[in-house]
mmCIF file of C-alpha atoms in Angstrom:
data_model
loop_
_atom_site.group_PDB
_atom_site.id
_atom_site.type_symbol
_atom_site.label_atom_id
_atom_site.label_comp_id
_atom_site.label_asym_id
_atom_site.label_seq_id
_atom_site.Cartn_x
_atom_site.Cartn_y
_atom_site.Cartn_z
ATOM 1 C CA MET A 1 -18.541 5.867 -0.978
ATOM 2 C CA GLU A 2 -16.167 6.932 1.799
ATOM 3 C CA THR A 3 -17.650 8.067 5.088
ATOM 4 C CA SER A 4 -16.109 10.791 7.221
ATOM 5 C CA LYS A 5 -14.693 8.140 9.571
ATOM 6 C CA GLN A 6 -13.070 6.249 6.693
ATOM 7 C CA ARG A 7 -11.631 9.478 5.302
ATOM 8 C CA LEU A 8 -10.071 10.260 8.680
ATOM 9 C CA LEU A 9 -8.603 6.750 8.839
ATOM 10 C CA ARG A 10 -7.118 7.156 5.361
ATOM 11 C CA HIS A 11 -5.589 10.538 6.178
ATOM 12 C CA ARG A 12 -4.160 9.142 9.421
ATOM 13 C CA ALA A 13 -2.618 6.171 7.620
ATOM 14 C CA ALA A 14 -1.156 8.473 4.947
ATOM 15 C CA ARG A 15 0.454 10.659 7.612
ATOM 16 C CA TYR A 16 2.064 7.608 9.227
ATOM 17 C CA THR A 17 3.411 6.546 5.825
ATOM 18 C CA LEU A 18 4.917 9.987 5.152
ATOM 19 C CA VAL A 19 6.568 10.100 8.588
ATOM 20 C CA THR A 20 7.940 6.582 8.059
ATOM 21 C CA THR A 21 9.423 7.603 4.709
ATOM 22 C CA MET A 22 11.115 10.657 6.204
ATOM 23 C CA LEU A 23 12.521 8.612 9.094
ATOM 24 C CA SER A 24 13.905 6.029 6.663
ATOM 25 C CA TYR A 25 16.396 8.655 5.442
ATOM 26 C CA VAL A 26 17.698 9.298 8.956
ATOM 27 C CA THR A 27 19.588 5.987 9.087
ATOM 28 C CA PRO A 28 21.804 6.520 5.990
ATOM 29 C CA ILE A 29 22.379 10.156 6.955
ATOM 30 C CA SER A 30 23.396 9.113 10.483
ATOM 31 C CA MET A 31 25.752 6.469 9.098
ATOM 32 C CA ALA A 32 27.331 9.071 6.811
ATOM 33 C CA LEU A 33 27.819 11.428 9.755
ATOM 34 C CA ILE A 34 29.400 8.648 11.816
ATOM 35 C CA PHE A 35 31.938 7.830 9.081
ATOM 36 C CA THR A 36 32.597 11.529 8.551
ATOM 37 C CA SER A 37 33.244 11.980 12.255
ATOM 38 C CA ILE A 38 35.681 9.060 12.267
ATOM 39 C CA ILE A 39 37.578 10.175 9.155
ATOM 40 C CA ALA A 40 37.624 13.927 9.880
ATOM 41 C CA GLY A 41 38.226 13.555 13.602
ATOM 42 C CA GLY A 42 34.903 15.086 14.602
ATOM 43 C CA LEU A 43 31.968 17.040 13.265
ATOM 44 C CA PRO A 44 32.220 20.840 13.296
ATOM 45 C CA ALA A 45 28.567 21.190 14.308
ATOM 46 C CA LEU A 46 28.986 19.040 17.435
ATOM 47 C CA THR A 47 32.338 20.663 18.170
ATOM 48 C CA ALA A 48 30.657 24.072 18.103
ATOM 49 C CA LEU A 49 28.151 22.777 20.647
ATOM 50 C CA GLY A 50 30.992 21.860 23.020
ATOM 51 C CA VAL A 51 31.338 18.147 22.205
ATOM 52 C CA ARG A 52 34.972 18.024 21.092
ATOM 53 C CA ASN A 53 35.818 14.414 21.900
ATOM 54 C CA VAL A 54 35.434 12.111 18.898
ATOM 55 C CA PHE A 55 34.192 9.179 20.979
ATOM 56 C CA ALA A 56 31.589 11.381 22.639
ATOM 57 C CA GLN A 57 30.396 12.490 19.211
ATOM 58 C CA LEU A 58 30.218 8.864 18.069
ATOM 59 C CA GLY A 59 28.213 8.002 21.172
ATOM 60 C CA ILE A 60 25.735 10.793 20.443
ATOM 61 C CA LEU A 61 25.431 9.782 16.780
ATOM 62 C CA LEU A 62 24.983 6.104 17.629
ATOM 63 C CA ALA A 63 22.323 6.942 20.209
ATOM 64 C CA PHE A 64 20.572 9.130 17.647
ATOM 65 C CA LEU A 65 20.799 6.318 15.072
ATOM 66 C CA THR A 66 19.367 3.754 17.498
ATOM 67 C CA GLY A 67 16.555 6.037 18.587
ATOM 68 C CA SER A 68 15.590 6.982 15.040
ATOM 69 C CA SER A 69 15.593 3.317 13.942
ATOM 70 C CA ALA A 70 13.350 2.360 16.852
ATOM 71 C CA LEU A 71 11.041 5.273 16.102
ATOM 72 C CA GLU A 72 10.900 4.322 12.421
ATOM 73 C CA SER A 73 9.951 0.731 13.279
ATOM 74 C CA SER A 74 7.227 1.931 15.624
ATOM 75 C CA VAL A 75 5.761 4.386 13.127
ATOM 76 C CA ARG A 76 5.948 1.801 10.316
ATOM 77 C CA HIS A 77 3.973 -0.621 12.500
ATOM 78 C CA GLN A 78 1.389 2.069 13.157
ATOM 79 C CA ALA A 79 1.167 2.802 9.421
ATOM 80 C CA THR A 80 0.546 -0.868 8.602
ATOM 81 C CA LYS A 81 -2.042 -1.069 11.363
ATOM 82 C CA ALA A 82 -3.767 2.118 10.190
ATOM 83 C CA TRP A 83 -3.986 0.969 6.551
ATOM 84 C CA LYS A 84 -5.422 -2.381 7.668
ATOM 85 C CA GLY A 85 -7.993 -0.611 9.813
ATOM 86 C CA TYR A 86 -9.000 1.587 6.885
ATOM 87 C CA ALA A 87 -9.230 -1.425 4.542
ATOM 88 C CA ILE A 88 -11.367 -3.435 6.982
ATOM 89 C CA GLU A 89 -13.686 -0.489 7.563
ATOM 90 C CA LEU A 90 -14.160 0.051 3.827
ATOM 91 C CA GLU A 91 -14.613 -3.687 3.197
ATOM 92 C CA ASP A 92 -17.388 -3.871 5.776
ATOM 93 C CA ASN A 93 -19.100 -0.823 4.268
ATOM 94 C CA ILE A 94 -18.950 -2.252 0.729
ATOM 95 C CA ARG A 95 -20.244 -5.640 1.891
ATOM 96 C CA GLN A 96 -23.198 -4.110 3.720
ATOM 97 C CA LYS A 97 -24.141 -1.909 0.784
ATOM 98 C CA SER A 98 -23.831 -4.800 -1.670
ATOM 99 C CA TYR A 99 -26.033 -7.008 0.491
ATOM 100 C CA ALA A 100 -28.610 -4.245 0.915
ATOM 101 C CA HIS A 101 -28.603 -3.601 -2.843
ATOM 102 C CA ILE A 102 -29.221 -7.288 -3.606
ATOM 103 C CA GLN A 103 -32.139 -7.391 -1.191
ATOM 104 C CA TYR A 104 -33.928 -4.624 -3.090
ATOM 105 C CA LEU A 105 -33.530 -6.227 -6.522
ATOM 106 C CA ASP A 106 -36.652 -7.566 -8.199
ATOM 107 C CA MET A 107 -37.091 -11.263 -9.008
ATOM 108 C CA PRO A 108 -36.341 -11.064 -12.777
ATOM 109 C CA THR A 109 -33.011 -9.411 -11.972
ATOM 110 C CA LEU A 110 -32.209 -11.880 -9.188
ATOM 111 C CA GLU A 111 -32.837 -14.820 -11.518
ATOM 112 C CA GLN A 112 -30.059 -13.561 -13.800
ATOM 113 C CA TYR A 113 -27.479 -14.063 -11.043
ATOM 114 C CA SER A 114 -26.389 -17.390 -9.637
ATOM 115 C CA LEU A 115 -25.709 -17.962 -5.962
ATOM 116 C CA ASN A 116 -21.985 -18.017 -6.667
ATOM 117 C CA LYS A 117 -22.060 -14.607 -8.365
ATOM 118 C CA MET A 118 -23.945 -13.149 -5.407
ATOM 119 C CA SER A 119 -21.367 -14.586 -3.008
ATOM 120 C CA HIS A 120 -18.619 -12.969 -5.110
ATOM 121 C CA LEU A 121 -20.408 -9.623 -4.926
ATOM 122 C CA THR A 122 -20.958 -9.740 -1.177
ATOM 123 C CA TYR A 123 -17.823 -11.571 0.015
ATOM 124 C CA HIS A 124 -15.002 -12.238 -2.459
ATOM 125 C CA ASN A 125 -14.935 -8.838 -4.199
ATOM 126 C CA PRO A 126 -14.894 -6.812 -0.927
ATOM 127 C CA LEU A 127 -12.177 -9.163 0.374
ATOM 128 C CA ARG A 128 -10.009 -8.466 -2.675
ATOM 129 C CA ILE A 129 -10.545 -4.730 -2.245
ATOM 130 C CA ARG A 130 -9.459 -5.009 1.391
ATOM 131 C CA THR A 131 -6.330 -6.976 0.423
ATOM 132 C CA PHE A 132 -5.488 -4.300 -2.163
ATOM 133 C CA LEU A 133 -6.012 -1.385 0.230
ATOM 134 C CA GLU A 134 -3.949 -2.971 2.999
ATOM 135 C CA THR A 135 -0.687 -2.763 1.044
ATOM 136 C CA VAL A 136 -0.817 -0.991 -2.332
ATOM 137 C CA PRO A 137 -1.706 2.614 -1.282
ATOM 138 C CA ASN A 138 0.921 2.461 1.463
ATOM 139 C CA GLN A 139 3.593 1.293 -0.984
ATOM 140 C CA ILE A 140 2.673 3.824 -3.674
ATOM 141 C CA LEU A 141 2.603 6.748 -1.248
ATOM 142 C CA GLU A 142 5.923 5.664 0.251
ATOM 143 C CA GLN A 143 7.538 5.430 -3.187
ATOM 144 C CA ILE A 144 6.241 8.867 -4.196
ATOM 145 C CA ALA A 145 7.475 10.414 -0.958
ATOM 146 C CA SER A 146 10.847 8.664 -1.336
ATOM 147 C CA PHE A 147 11.176 9.995 -4.871
ATOM 148 C CA ILE A 148 10.413 13.566 -3.771
ATOM 149 C CA ILE A 149 12.754 13.475 -0.772
ATOM 150 C CA GLY A 150 15.519 11.727 -2.718
ATOM 151 C CA SER A 151 15.181 14.190 -5.602
ATOM 152 C CA THR A 152 15.407 17.123 -3.202
ATOM 153 C CA ILE A 153 18.580 15.715 -1.645
ATOM 154 C CA MET A 154 20.099 15.096 -5.082
ATOM 155 C CA VAL A 155 19.276 18.664 -6.181
ATOM 156 C CA LEU A 156 21.120 20.005 -3.145
ATOM 157 C CA ILE A 157 24.109 17.657 -3.513
ATOM 158 C CA ALA A 158 24.435 16.691 -7.182
ATOM 159 C CA PRO A 159 21.924 18.259 -9.618
ATOM 160 C CA ILE A 160 23.566 16.637 -12.651
ATOM 161 C CA SER A 161 22.979 13.171 -11.189
ATOM 162 C CA LEU A 162 19.283 13.981 -10.825
ATOM 163 C CA LEU A 163 19.070 15.094 -14.457
ATOM 164 C CA LEU A 164 20.742 11.872 -15.606
ATOM 165 C CA ALA A 165 18.319 9.809 -13.498
ATOM 166 C CA LEU A 166 15.334 11.684 -14.934
ATOM 167 C CA CYS A 167 16.572 11.040 -18.466
ATOM 168 C CA ILE A 168 16.400 7.259 -18.058
ATOM 169 C CA LEU A 169 13.209 7.329 -15.967
ATOM 170 C CA PRO A 170 10.802 6.969 -18.969
ATOM 171 C CA VAL A 171 12.365 3.576 -19.843
ATOM 172 C CA PRO A 172 11.210 1.695 -16.705
ATOM 173 C CA TYR A 173 7.917 3.631 -16.829
ATOM 174 C CA PHE A 174 6.981 2.288 -20.275
ATOM 175 C CA LEU A 175 8.170 -1.205 -19.334
ATOM 176 C CA ILE A 176 5.993 -1.186 -16.212
ATOM 177 C CA ARG A 177 3.062 0.177 -18.211
ATOM 178 C CA TYR A 178 3.464 -2.560 -20.841
ATOM 179 C CA PHE A 179 3.588 -5.446 -18.362
ATOM 180 C CA HIS A 180 0.815 -3.870 -16.264
ATOM 181 C CA ASP A 181 -1.576 -3.923 -19.222
ATOM 182 C CA ARG A 182 -0.721 -7.547 -19.968
ATOM 183 C CA LEU A 183 -1.123 -8.567 -16.330
ATOM 184 C CA ASN A 184 -4.419 -6.701 -16.084
ATOM 185 C CA THR A 185 -5.843 -8.633 -19.035
ATOM 186 C CA SER A 186 -4.547 -11.925 -17.614
ATOM 187 C CA TYR A 187 -6.048 -11.255 -14.197
ATOM 188 C CA GLN A 188 -9.418 -10.432 -15.742
ATOM 189 C CA LEU A 189 -9.426 -13.717 -17.644
ATOM 190 C CA LEU A 190 -8.274 -15.553 -14.524
ATOM 191 C CA GLY A 191 -11.077 -14.003 -12.464
ATOM 192 C CA GLU A 192 -13.696 -14.983 -15.027
ATOM 193 C CA SER A 193 -12.345 -18.539 -15.204
ATOM 194 C CA GLU A 194 -12.290 -18.798 -11.414
ATOM 195 C CA GLN A 195 -15.875 -17.603 -11.200
ATOM 196 C CA ASN A 196 -17.021 -20.082 -13.871
ATOM 197 C CA VAL A 197 -15.271 -22.979 -12.138
ATOM 198 C CA SER A 198 -16.739 -21.993 -8.773
ATOM 199 C CA THR A 199 -20.212 -21.833 -10.329
ATOM 200 C CA GLN A 200 -19.852 -25.287 -11.864
ATOM 201 C CA VAL A 201 -18.582 -26.793 -8.614
ATOM 202 C CA LEU A 202 -21.382 -25.184 -6.616
ATOM 203 C CA ASN A 203 -24.008 -26.379 -9.085
ATOM 204 C CA SER A 204 -22.559 -29.898 -9.027
ATOM 205 C CA LEU A 205 -22.521 -30.033 -5.242
ATOM 206 C CA SER A 206 -26.052 -28.671 -4.975
ATOM 207 C CA GLY A 207 -27.289 -31.308 -7.465
ATOM 208 C CA ILE A 208 -25.833 -34.333 -5.637
ATOM 209 C CA ASN A 209 -28.830 -34.683 -3.346
ATOM 210 C CA VAL A 210 -31.234 -34.459 -6.289
ATOM 211 C CA ILE A 211 -29.344 -37.146 -8.227
ATOM 212 C CA LYS A 212 -29.127 -39.488 -5.254
#
């Protein structure tokens, strides 16, 4: 269903998300370097580069921290904007194809669908898909990237801590899976109830003129 343009938009948004996730680790690392410089009286790496004064090192680290935070905010904004652009583009494509598909249906098939169901197919369902695509893929990709980067850092610093974290990881996974299944069933029932209520309201409103 994706066009080449939509695929490019998705890949662009995913790249922004990955860059944002990597930049999010710069802030805690910079803070750690600042405290290390204060406690140890300077960083050996900056000292080797000729910056021996502690206050000069702090100035460099603070400038780096400020610049990285500003860059992260800018890239995060671009990621949000890119995901919204991708979602809107896909929503418009789905709506056009749904409308075109309904136009080519024969009369016996059209009579099986109420006006409210057709409006759900051409408007409400694409709108829900757009709302989903604007936030969920960005969040999932950011969490996966954070897990990979964080795991890599823990392997380099404290491998035992990573093993302990992986041991308890199945517990929240099964809890999330359990509540996800229950929520999925509830949302399906809620959607059906909402559609039935909307159909009844629409039928009642359309019959007022006939009754009067």
